[in-house]
């Protein structure tokens, strides 16, 4: 039945690879494809170039005519007129130069400027084990830059040579540790929250130490009751910590202060301002809102009706109201509910509100990541006998958080910018609080653009750094094609 | 429905079915909402049995084996696995799951972990095996599925057939007494089916108790000691493979066989 047939075509030799034609390579191809691919695109390119030229040519003289050293806005204008002729306009950056400390520190006592500066420098040392554990090169660059920053800043802030030298020694020692082991500075990560609070607010050393001890106590309670179910061990950990903070901590710190008094100058919260304030609220909010947000996201997907209902109610309520209303609640309403005479720090109250606000958004972002995981991942974890918490920690969250990185970082960036809203509860945020108080002075009345541009640039630097870090993290965690 | 030819000679010296009962399912029913997906299932699996479950799609065969490790919950009747009855008691469920291995159609490897980490995760965190020992066991099973050189790669870098062999090795690292396979070759390109089937045959030769949902009738004929045919949530016919394929009794079975074997 089979009929013998010859193939219609058989290739005898395979073709070698050739280079593409010149018109398909390099700059010419790029220009043609991206800027001049058709009449409409060509028109848009030319129109865009014209708009760009117009904007730059209008703005350029203002920047070119910048004045960096002057004592007042009037002096700035005189200098510009003298140099560039009648009617010329120019930027008066002298306001930034003159009031730099105000923008950075608010009314923080001048002789203590080194404390928030050190807290900021150490922040990256403390974060290194978490953020930069994978790449020694990046870790050393970041920490090296921070060391340089502190060593240059300390003398400028009036710290003596001996103290600066000792600090340099300590930083170099930590650099060596960070060089040899990625997790070497984890102890600093552990104590940093207490250390930063102590550096920023000062006072007795025992308050932050004992407050941190509450976490150790919670951990001890958690491990002691391990194996009796998640609810019991988490509950006893929370109970132990709360009992310690509310009942035991006060008397114990009084006793310690009597027998082992060690304190540095205390700084009240109303002295905070500028970027010290923005960074304090922003960093605390970022660090606290992520774990709370993750727990909320897991709770929202829980099978337990009550847990789920509480999470949904919380998230929807917090997301449904403006941040400012929460801040007003923190500053005004809480006073009515607290016993008279309670000293509940305003910055702490604001941090709590900002944290809850960001946590609600992060919960939704993370829920998206959890939902994006194929069901098979949960089933594989289940079928291997991993219990709920192990499956979440080892299989689900590492993947869900990786998917959620862009959304989480967006939330962080938004939250950091939103710290400027604290101006509405009487705190001196850098954008409006400080700028207004600087412009209220006689010399700098009438300077409009410069403070806003400056503050905007500083915010941009921090936010752009966060954005780049998130892209680096995404690349680092990419697992499909190496 | 492919019929990959099983060419190798199969060593049957360890393929012995003992009298000991591994799985006992009695009068089991399951509903998805109001849909009665499994109807009065009665099934006894002895240790060492190799059972192939066949049937048209939607017949409930995957759901049946997913009930055995409680990925699906049954609503009435009784399932006893290795002497442990599956109820809502989480401890029992985790105990059964750590002794019953499962291989999925889409492999379900953990993409954020290396192959080696995929294999050692459950032994370390569930069985509390020291990491070094878990690594050794993992390498032993990777040798067995013939891809030890891929240990440090990520699942996304492996072919489908390799991923499925890793998934089998991952289950084996928990030293399961029963293995469930849920259409293990259905998502694979034809040239990769054979390597996975070879691995499964090797497992059968070692005497593993296996329940396999598959359309690979060549595998069923060569390895199974019993073929179960399901339709509309019920066990319609079961028999030893030769009789099942050459002398089917029910009309449904005949129709099904003519559809998947005839051309």
XYZ file of C-alpha atoms in Angstrom:
745
model
C 0.000 0.000 0.000
C 2.856 2.369 0.817
C 3.971 4.368 -2.164
C 7.614 5.291 -2.415
C 7.962 9.046 -2.654
C 10.878 11.437 -2.576
C 10.717 14.572 -0.459
C 9.931 17.750 -2.363
C 12.812 19.574 -0.727
C 15.759 18.590 1.439
C 18.274 21.069 2.823
C 21.813 19.847 2.338
C 23.816 22.516 4.167
C 22.787 24.692 7.141
C 23.116 28.488 6.892
C 25.760 30.289 9.005
C 24.862 33.259 11.203
C 25.267 36.737 9.648
C 25.404 40.245 11.114
C 22.260 42.353 10.609
C 22.416 45.178 8.015
C 23.858 48.512 9.206
C 20.507 50.303 9.049
C 19.212 47.825 11.635
C 21.913 48.525 14.219
C 23.039 51.129 16.723
C 21.994 54.767 16.970
C 20.414 55.108 13.533
C 18.055 52.240 14.127
C 17.218 53.502 17.598
C 16.410 56.992 16.291
C 14.321 55.681 13.457
C 12.360 53.251 15.587
C 11.801 55.452 18.610
C 11.654 59.030 17.370
C 10.899 59.108 13.634
C 8.964 55.954 12.879
C 6.121 57.794 11.106
C 4.684 61.253 10.400
C 2.834 61.447 13.727
C 5.810 60.253 15.721
C 8.090 62.712 13.907
C 5.693 65.561 14.658
C 5.469 64.559 18.348
C 9.252 64.339 18.599
C 9.678 67.832 17.180
C 6.881 69.267 19.326
C 8.325 67.637 22.410
C 11.765 69.015 21.638
C 10.296 72.500 21.303
C 8.438 72.312 24.639
C 11.562 71.046 26.316
C 13.583 73.895 24.836
C 10.981 76.448 25.936
C 10.880 75.201 29.529
C 14.635 74.978 29.836
C 15.256 78.382 28.287
C 12.725 79.947 30.671
C 14.041 78.215 33.793
C 17.734 78.268 32.998
C 18.420 81.975 33.745
C 16.760 81.631 37.125
C 19.089 78.804 38.067
C 22.098 80.443 36.412
C 21.533 83.650 38.399
C 21.568 81.732 41.708
C 22.918 83.529 44.742
C 24.465 81.333 47.401
C 25.700 83.802 49.984
C 23.485 86.599 51.275
C 21.885 87.653 54.553
C 18.364 88.326 53.288
C 16.069 88.143 50.290
C 16.653 91.871 49.676
C 20.395 91.353 49.523
C 19.890 88.470 47.080
C 17.864 90.713 44.770
C 20.451 93.459 44.951
C 23.220 91.063 44.024
C 21.220 89.683 41.085
C 20.370 93.145 39.819
C 23.970 94.237 40.156
C 25.300 91.197 38.340
C 22.664 90.494 35.669
C 21.029 93.862 35.197
C 17.646 95.401 36.014
C 14.652 93.006 35.815
C 16.746 89.808 36.031
C 15.413 87.102 38.321
C 17.379 84.420 40.089
C 17.281 81.769 42.771
C 18.235 82.799 46.275
C 19.761 79.635 47.718
C 21.249 81.698 50.515
C 18.051 80.981 52.467
C 18.924 77.299 52.528
C 22.498 77.993 53.468
C 21.442 80.370 56.231
C 18.710 78.162 57.678
C 20.183 74.752 56.862
C 20.112 73.641 60.497
C 16.484 74.671 60.790
C 15.537 72.559 57.764
C 17.476 69.588 59.071
C 16.895 69.691 62.822
C 14.020 72.087 63.572
C 14.443 73.456 67.101
C 16.560 70.509 68.239
C 19.240 71.852 70.622
C 22.254 72.954 68.586
C 24.873 71.300 70.809
C 23.082 67.943 70.441
C 22.884 67.886 66.615
C 25.343 64.986 66.614
C 22.796 62.673 68.210
C 20.198 62.522 65.399
C 23.073 62.551 62.903
C 24.623 59.502 64.564
C 21.205 57.841 64.715
C 20.822 58.314 60.953
C 24.331 57.026 60.248
C 23.855 53.952 62.421
C 20.486 53.271 60.786
C 22.189 51.910 57.686
C 24.677 49.902 59.770
C 21.720 48.361 61.601
C 19.833 47.782 58.357
C 22.838 46.246 56.542
C 22.256 42.643 57.721
C 18.674 42.844 56.491
C 19.006 44.948 53.350
C 22.487 44.180 52.055
C 23.275 40.666 53.252
C 23.629 39.290 49.731
C 26.268 41.573 48.246
C 29.430 42.449 50.115
C 30.327 45.101 47.537
C 27.099 47.060 47.961
C 27.221 46.594 51.726
C 30.729 48.031 51.928
C 29.925 50.952 49.604
C 26.855 51.983 51.616
C 28.524 51.605 54.998
C 31.720 53.267 53.765
C 29.756 56.287 52.572
C 27.939 56.458 55.917
C 31.246 56.287 57.816
C 32.629 59.095 55.690
C 29.441 61.097 56.236
C 29.652 60.762 60.020
C 33.373 61.506 60.188
C 32.887 64.674 58.134
C 29.685 65.700 59.899
C 30.881 65.312 63.479
C 33.531 68.064 63.514
C 31.167 70.318 61.553
C 28.555 69.802 64.271
C 31.038 70.793 66.945
C 31.971 67.358 68.273
C 35.511 67.182 69.684
C 38.365 65.369 67.953
C 38.644 62.660 70.602
C 34.950 61.749 70.413
C 35.055 61.751 66.611
C 38.153 59.534 66.692
C 36.528 57.054 69.064
C 33.444 56.926 66.900
C 35.559 56.385 63.784
C 37.275 53.503 65.560
C 33.925 51.940 66.417
C 32.623 52.420 62.871
C 35.763 50.891 61.341
C 35.414 47.917 63.683
C 31.838 47.483 62.479
C 32.970 47.833 58.869
C 35.413 44.969 59.434
C 32.627 42.847 60.917
C 30.324 43.706 58.009
C 33.112 42.798 55.589
C 33.774 39.387 57.063
C 30.207 38.253 57.781
C 26.946 39.382 56.163
C 24.988 38.834 59.378
C 27.768 40.127 61.640
C 25.949 43.317 62.597
C 22.682 41.613 63.519
C 23.234 42.501 67.193
C 23.141 46.166 66.156
C 19.896 45.554 64.277
C 18.502 44.132 67.504
C 19.461 47.017 69.774
C 19.038 49.802 67.209
C 15.396 50.689 67.975
C 16.228 51.360 71.621
C 19.505 53.041 70.728
C 17.874 55.355 68.192
C 15.093 56.342 70.583
C 17.665 57.056 73.271
C 19.858 59.131 70.944
C 16.881 61.124 69.653
C 15.018 61.805 72.881
C 17.812 61.302 75.403
C 17.008 60.891 79.090
C 17.704 57.869 81.226
C 19.381 54.978 79.468
C 17.165 52.564 81.383
C 13.916 53.498 79.674
C 14.905 52.253 76.194
C 16.811 49.309 77.668
C 13.824 48.188 79.714
C 11.432 48.843 76.850
C 13.532 46.573 74.636
C 13.595 44.020 77.458
C 9.827 43.778 76.957
C 10.467 42.229 73.538
C 12.947 39.754 75.018
C 10.330 38.862 77.605
C 7.714 38.385 74.895
C 10.081 36.077 73.033
C 10.778 34.104 76.203
C 7.038 33.714 76.843
C 6.556 32.646 73.231
C 9.223 29.935 73.369
C 8.089 28.749 76.798
C 4.560 28.090 75.544
C 5.607 26.800 72.128
C 3.796 23.692 71.029
C 0.524 24.600 72.726
C -0.901 26.209 69.639
C -0.228 29.497 67.914
C -2.967 31.434 69.699
C -1.775 30.513 73.193
C 1.900 31.239 72.530
C 1.267 34.529 70.716
C -1.268 35.540 73.363
C 1.071 34.855 76.250
C 3.897 36.707 74.475
C 1.703 39.779 74.009
C 0.401 39.545 77.565
C 3.904 39.270 79.011
C 5.148 42.270 77.055
C 2.128 44.451 77.886
C 2.265 43.542 81.563
C 5.959 44.425 81.624
C 5.541 47.756 79.868
C 2.523 48.974 81.785
C 3.154 47.660 85.284
C 6.717 46.545 85.874
C 8.780 48.885 83.714
C 8.034 52.132 85.600
C 9.022 50.967 89.093
C 12.043 49.019 87.798
C 13.386 52.014 85.879
C 12.915 54.217 88.952
C 14.928 51.799 91.054
C 17.661 51.589 88.420
C 17.730 55.367 88.029
C 18.213 55.714 91.780
C 21.083 53.255 92.071
C 22.643 53.317 88.614
C 21.783 56.745 87.260
C 22.980 57.234 83.735
C 21.266 59.756 81.510
C 21.981 62.146 78.675
C 20.227 65.459 78.025
C 16.562 64.887 77.336
C 15.011 66.533 74.265
C 11.271 67.132 74.248
C 9.227 66.139 71.213
C 8.191 69.718 70.455
C 11.852 70.509 69.692
C 11.858 68.010 66.827
C 11.438 69.403 63.363
C 12.582 69.322 59.763
C 14.064 66.173 58.350
C 14.865 64.774 61.799
C 11.124 64.677 62.387
C 10.251 63.397 58.907
C 12.870 60.633 59.105
C 11.940 59.642 62.659
C 8.289 59.199 61.743
C 9.062 57.792 58.302
C 11.592 55.164 59.391
C 9.547 54.087 62.404
C 6.455 53.874 60.207
C 8.229 51.817 57.554
C 9.793 49.386 60.006
C 6.599 48.871 62.018
C 4.014 48.872 59.236
C 5.521 46.005 57.223
C 5.097 43.251 59.847
C 1.692 44.594 60.892
C 0.621 44.759 57.254
C 1.740 41.170 56.602
C -0.154 39.901 59.636
C -3.254 41.831 58.528
C -2.992 40.367 55.027
C -2.767 36.826 56.431
C -5.658 37.566 58.785
C -7.787 38.802 55.920
C -7.292 35.478 54.132
C -7.854 33.456 57.285
C -10.508 30.743 57.505
C -11.449 31.972 60.974
C -14.455 34.227 60.537
C -13.760 36.518 63.499
C -10.114 37.080 62.582
C -11.077 37.771 58.995
C -13.879 40.149 59.952
C -11.613 42.119 62.284
C -8.931 42.424 59.624
C -11.383 43.493 56.924
C -13.014 46.016 59.253
C -9.698 47.494 60.310
C -8.271 47.711 56.803
C -11.377 49.173 55.238
C -11.844 51.690 58.030
C -8.257 52.920 57.993
C -8.133 53.119 54.207
C -11.490 54.793 54.091
C -10.569 57.874 56.108
C -7.981 60.551 55.263
C -4.658 60.336 57.088
C -5.191 63.846 58.410
C -8.333 62.793 60.236
C -6.354 60.012 61.924
C -3.691 62.546 62.874
C -6.335 64.810 64.384
C -7.624 61.858 66.354
C -4.087 61.270 67.578
C -3.480 64.863 68.589
C -6.856 66.010 69.880
C -9.326 63.247 70.586
C -6.928 60.910 72.378
C -6.504 63.533 75.080
C -10.158 63.217 75.990
C -9.905 59.482 76.450
C -6.606 59.344 78.313
C -6.547 60.013 82.054
C -5.667 63.657 82.832
C -1.997 64.291 83.221
C -0.990 61.370 81.029
C 2.078 62.264 79.062
C 1.547 60.373 75.827
C 4.156 61.711 73.476
C 2.748 63.454 70.396
C 5.390 62.016 68.031
C 4.696 58.538 69.358
C 0.970 59.079 68.757
C 1.629 60.282 65.231
C 3.934 57.302 64.564
C 1.200 54.929 65.706
C -1.353 56.522 63.370
C 0.994 56.699 60.393
C 2.002 53.083 61.005
C -1.580 51.850 61.130
C -2.395 53.845 58.014
C 0.535 52.422 56.042
C -0.098 48.929 57.440
C -3.622 48.908 56.005
C -2.274 49.720 52.548
C 0.551 47.197 52.840
C -1.949 44.560 53.915
C -3.796 45.036 50.645
C -0.594 45.016 48.603
C 0.567 41.810 50.288
C -2.893 40.269 49.878
C -2.447 40.833 46.159
C 0.859 38.970 46.319
C -0.722 36.126 48.279
C -3.549 35.875 45.773
C -1.104 35.785 42.880
C 0.512 32.577 44.155
C -0.803 29.491 42.376
C -2.940 27.218 44.559
C -0.447 24.484 43.840
C 2.128 26.141 46.087
C -0.207 25.933 49.082
C -1.127 22.354 48.160
C 2.498 21.280 47.779
C 3.339 22.763 51.179
C 0.287 21.060 52.724
C 1.023 17.730 51.115
C 4.549 17.752 52.574
C 3.082 18.078 56.063
C 4.098 21.700 56.736
C 1.707 23.310 59.205
C 0.053 26.693 58.531
C 2.772 28.909 60.003
C 5.644 26.949 58.484
C 3.942 26.932 55.091
C 3.408 30.699 55.293
C 6.927 31.450 56.482
C 8.888 29.084 54.252
C 6.837 28.813 51.087
C 4.084 31.410 50.774
C 5.412 34.680 52.206
C 8.859 34.608 50.561
C 7.148 34.406 47.184
C 4.198 36.700 47.969
C 6.436 39.417 49.399
C 8.700 39.213 46.376
C 5.724 39.817 44.101
C 4.608 42.649 46.362
C 7.930 44.522 46.460
C 6.936 47.313 44.015
C 3.645 47.903 45.811
C 5.226 47.807 49.249
C 7.916 50.282 48.287
C 5.309 52.552 46.678
C 3.418 52.515 49.957
C 6.604 53.335 51.863
C 7.402 56.219 49.541
C 3.865 57.563 49.822
C 3.980 57.244 53.586
C 7.331 59.013 53.845
C 5.959 61.936 51.850
C 2.799 61.929 53.950
C 4.880 62.609 57.059
C 4.707 66.252 55.953
C 1.031 66.191 56.946
C 2.032 66.260 60.613
C 2.147 70.030 60.198
C -1.607 69.944 60.760
C -1.155 68.705 64.313
C 1.390 71.362 65.122
C 4.624 69.546 64.338
C 7.301 71.243 62.260
C 7.504 69.155 59.100
C 10.182 70.250 56.644
C 7.870 71.224 53.805
C 5.425 73.609 55.428
C 6.173 73.823 59.145
C 9.838 74.747 58.766
C 9.438 76.681 55.525
C 6.703 78.852 57.004
C 8.658 79.530 60.152
C 11.770 80.406 58.103
C 9.784 82.749 55.878
C 8.150 84.330 58.897
C 11.484 85.901 59.696
C 12.090 89.417 58.424
C 15.141 88.546 56.284
C 13.587 85.718 54.297
C 10.092 87.002 53.742
C 9.317 86.679 50.045
C 11.426 83.616 49.221
C 8.883 81.258 47.618
C 10.391 78.696 45.320
C 13.718 77.928 46.891
C 12.636 76.230 50.154
C 10.081 74.087 48.346
C 12.538 73.069 45.637
C 15.147 72.251 48.264
C 12.810 70.200 50.461
C 11.424 68.493 47.362
C 14.947 67.539 46.283
C 15.780 66.021 49.665
C 12.572 63.990 49.628
C 13.365 62.949 46.071
C 16.797 61.683 47.064
C 15.411 59.464 49.807
C 12.512 58.202 47.701
C 14.625 57.605 44.619
C 17.050 55.613 46.766
C 14.158 53.476 48.028
C 12.921 52.976 44.488
C 16.366 51.921 43.235
C 16.757 49.578 46.186
C 13.458 47.907 45.366
C 14.581 47.380 41.765
C 17.867 45.933 42.980
C 15.953 43.624 45.301
C 13.686 42.455 42.493
C 16.690 41.665 40.308
C 18.419 39.863 43.152
C 15.380 37.714 43.874
C 14.765 36.828 40.249
C 14.847 33.068 40.030
C 13.646 32.016 36.599
C 16.485 32.658 34.170
C 20.104 32.969 35.183
C -4.047 10.321 25.285
C -0.615 9.043 24.568
C 0.512 5.506 24.786
C 4.172 5.705 25.555
C 5.715 2.309 24.956
C 7.331 0.808 28.025
C 10.401 -0.798 26.522
C 12.481 -1.717 29.523
C 12.170 -5.049 31.218
C 10.504 -4.626 34.575
C 11.979 -6.299 37.630
C 9.046 -7.697 39.561
C 10.975 -9.330 42.407
C 9.987 -6.659 44.980
C 6.533 -5.988 43.621
C 4.681 -7.964 46.212
C 1.280 -7.101 47.564
C 0.986 -7.845 51.275
C -2.167 -8.530 53.267
C -1.600 -5.412 55.357
C -4.097 -2.654 54.556
C -2.558 0.714 53.652
C -5.685 2.687 52.818
C -9.256 1.845 53.724
C -12.030 3.985 52.265
C -15.577 3.118 53.329
C -18.832 4.607 52.011
C -17.161 7.928 51.321
C -19.076 10.809 49.768
C -17.966 14.260 48.814
C -19.780 17.304 47.483
C -18.483 20.540 45.945
C -21.298 22.787 47.079
C -24.347 20.888 45.897
C -22.452 18.928 43.247
C -22.054 15.303 44.318
C -18.523 14.718 43.093
C -17.707 11.404 44.827
C -20.485 8.905 45.434
C -20.238 6.003 47.857
C -16.587 5.198 47.302
C -15.374 1.925 48.819
C -11.744 1.103 48.244
C -9.158 -0.959 50.048
C -5.525 -0.586 49.089
C -3.053 -3.116 50.417
C 0.569 -2.357 51.046
C 2.622 -2.745 47.883
C -0.302 -2.285 45.525
C 0.118 -0.228 42.380
C -3.258 1.125 41.371
C -3.982 3.138 38.260
C -7.148 5.215 38.326
C -8.543 6.074 34.914
C -11.653 7.780 33.686
C -12.972 10.701 31.691
C -12.223 14.220 32.933
C -14.565 15.357 35.671
C -15.093 11.802 36.857
C -13.669 12.609 40.304
C -10.461 10.590 40.070
C -8.181 13.487 41.103
C -10.579 14.457 43.871
C -10.491 10.890 45.158
C -6.736 10.781 45.625
C -6.720 14.335 46.974
C -9.088 13.149 49.705
C -6.500 10.586 50.768
C -4.138 13.310 52.046
C -6.976 15.668 52.911
C -6.244 18.302 50.276
C -9.973 17.832 49.856
C -12.287 17.175 52.753
C -14.877 14.389 52.500
C -18.299 14.942 53.980
C -19.364 11.433 54.894
C -17.890 7.979 55.221
C -14.484 6.999 56.483
C -10.907 7.229 55.198
C -8.225 5.431 57.175
C -4.635 5.895 56.010
C -1.957 3.778 57.665
C -4.233 3.231 60.646
C -4.995 6.934 61.103
C -8.508 8.104 60.395
C -8.803 11.438 58.603
C -11.019 13.759 60.599
C -10.807 17.488 61.187
C -8.084 16.783 63.777
C -5.091 18.757 62.452
C -2.545 16.510 64.165
C -3.842 13.454 62.330
C -3.901 15.345 59.045
C -0.285 16.445 59.408
C 0.726 12.906 60.408
C -0.941 11.416 57.336
C 0.466 14.099 55.049
C 4.004 13.528 56.205
C 3.644 9.821 55.402
C 1.826 10.128 52.094
C 3.802 11.640 49.226
C 2.021 13.476 46.458
C 3.100 14.367 42.933
C 1.068 16.986 41.073
C 0.294 17.555 37.424
C 2.061 20.936 37.485
C 4.964 19.767 39.709
C 4.403 22.597 42.233
C 8.065 22.931 43.074
C 8.921 25.972 45.190
C 10.418 28.377 42.636
C 12.239 30.539 45.199
C 14.290 27.626 46.500
C 17.048 25.622 44.867
C 16.379 22.008 43.932
C 18.293 20.865 47.001
C 16.366 23.267 49.258
C 13.093 22.040 47.750
C 14.064 18.511 48.741
C 15.313 19.276 52.253
C 12.619 21.775 53.329
C 10.096 19.307 54.705
C 12.622 16.858 56.232
C 14.293 19.724 58.111
C 11.142 21.560 59.249
C 8.679 18.691 59.671
C 10.879 15.715 60.522
C 13.540 17.820 62.300
C 16.334 16.040 60.429
C 19.724 17.817 60.783
C 20.557 19.800 57.643
C 23.634 17.739 56.749
C 21.721 14.485 56.933
C 18.810 15.972 54.975
C 21.257 17.070 52.263
C 22.665 13.547 52.021
C 19.210 12.006 51.745
C 18.265 14.591 49.130
C 21.353 13.838 47.056
C 20.612 10.103 47.302
C 17.157 10.625 45.809
C 18.433 13.072 43.196
C 20.847 10.324 42.091
C 17.924 7.972 41.988
C 15.935 10.228 39.649
C 19.184 10.788 37.709
C 19.651 14.556 38.065
C 22.149 15.075 40.911
C 23.982 17.705 38.831
C 20.957 20.053 39.017
C 20.974 20.263 42.824
C 21.971 23.919 43.041
C 19.794 25.224 40.225
C 16.350 26.726 40.594
C 13.212 24.927 39.356
C 12.696 27.527 36.603
C 15.960 26.436 34.988
C 14.911 22.802 34.561
C 12.831 21.141 31.871
C 9.342 19.922 32.700
C 10.432 16.297 32.902
C 13.324 17.180 35.188
C 11.030 19.252 37.391
C 8.600 16.382 37.748
C 11.434 14.011 38.683
C 12.553 16.546 41.296
C 8.969 16.657 42.595
C 9.011 12.872 42.945
C 12.357 13.028 44.736
C 10.992 15.756 47.017
C 8.174 13.477 48.108
C 10.530 10.538 48.570
C 12.776 12.557 50.899
C 9.971 12.379 53.479
C 10.261 8.562 53.294
C 6.564 8.149 52.506
C 4.851 4.763 52.791
C 2.314 5.656 50.094
C 2.707 7.744 46.961
C -0.129 9.540 45.183
C 0.329 10.700 41.593
C -2.189 13.195 40.169
C -1.767 13.072 36.363
C 2.018 13.308 36.669
C 2.685 13.306 32.922
C -0.260 15.324 31.601
C 1.583 18.645 31.538
C 4.714 17.248 29.880
C 5.942 17.321 26.306
C 5.824 13.854 24.729
C 9.598 13.324 24.812
C 9.692 13.977 28.564
C 6.906 11.621 29.539
C 9.144 8.598 29.252
C 11.762 9.827 31.739
C 9.071 10.467 34.357
C 7.385 7.116 33.747
C 10.780 5.404 34.061
C 11.223 7.019 37.470
C 7.782 5.836 38.519
C 8.495 2.314 37.307
C 11.677 2.348 39.364
C 9.606 3.296 42.383
C 7.182 0.460 41.719
C 10.070 -1.984 41.425
C 11.163 -0.946 44.926
C 7.764 -2.032 46.244
C 6.147 1.373 46.857
C 2.395 1.544 47.397
C 1.188 3.784 44.587
C -2.087 5.340 43.479
C -1.713 6.873 40.049
C -4.265 8.964 38.210
C -3.080 8.839 34.620
C -4.023 8.428 30.990
C -0.841 6.440 30.309
C -2.377 3.072 29.562
C 1.031 1.633 28.672
C 2.135 2.338 32.209
C -1.040 0.818 33.597
C -0.523 -2.376 31.610
C 3.132 -2.687 32.541
C 3.126 -1.730 36.207
C -0.324 -1.680 37.798
C -1.733 -4.673 39.582
C -5.183 -3.112 39.528
C -6.924 -0.603 37.292
C -9.882 1.377 38.598
C -12.245 3.014 36.152
C -14.280 5.947 37.456
C -17.150 7.828 35.891
C -19.523 10.432 37.340
C -17.979 10.194 40.773
C -18.317 6.448 41.093
C -16.071 3.441 40.761
C -17.529 1.735 37.699
C -15.155 -1.137 37.227
C -11.931 -2.477 38.662
C -9.848 -5.329 37.510
C -6.312 -6.505 36.964
C -4.854 -4.741 33.904
C -4.929 -7.552 31.341
C -8.583 -8.314 31.981
C -9.441 -4.622 32.236
C -8.058 -3.771 28.830
C -8.934 -6.950 26.974
C -12.212 -7.858 28.592
C -13.969 -4.754 29.899
C -17.371 -5.492 31.393
C -19.355 -2.264 31.545
C -20.495 -0.253 28.566
C -18.942 2.927 29.979
C -15.556 1.253 30.276
C -15.757 -0.074 26.746
C -16.660 3.356 25.428
C -13.837 5.015 27.377
C -11.272 2.474 26.227
C -12.364 2.754 22.622
C -11.994 6.527 22.837
C -8.512 6.588 24.329
C -7.037 3.550 22.619
C -8.743 3.560 19.240
C -7.684 5.924 16.522
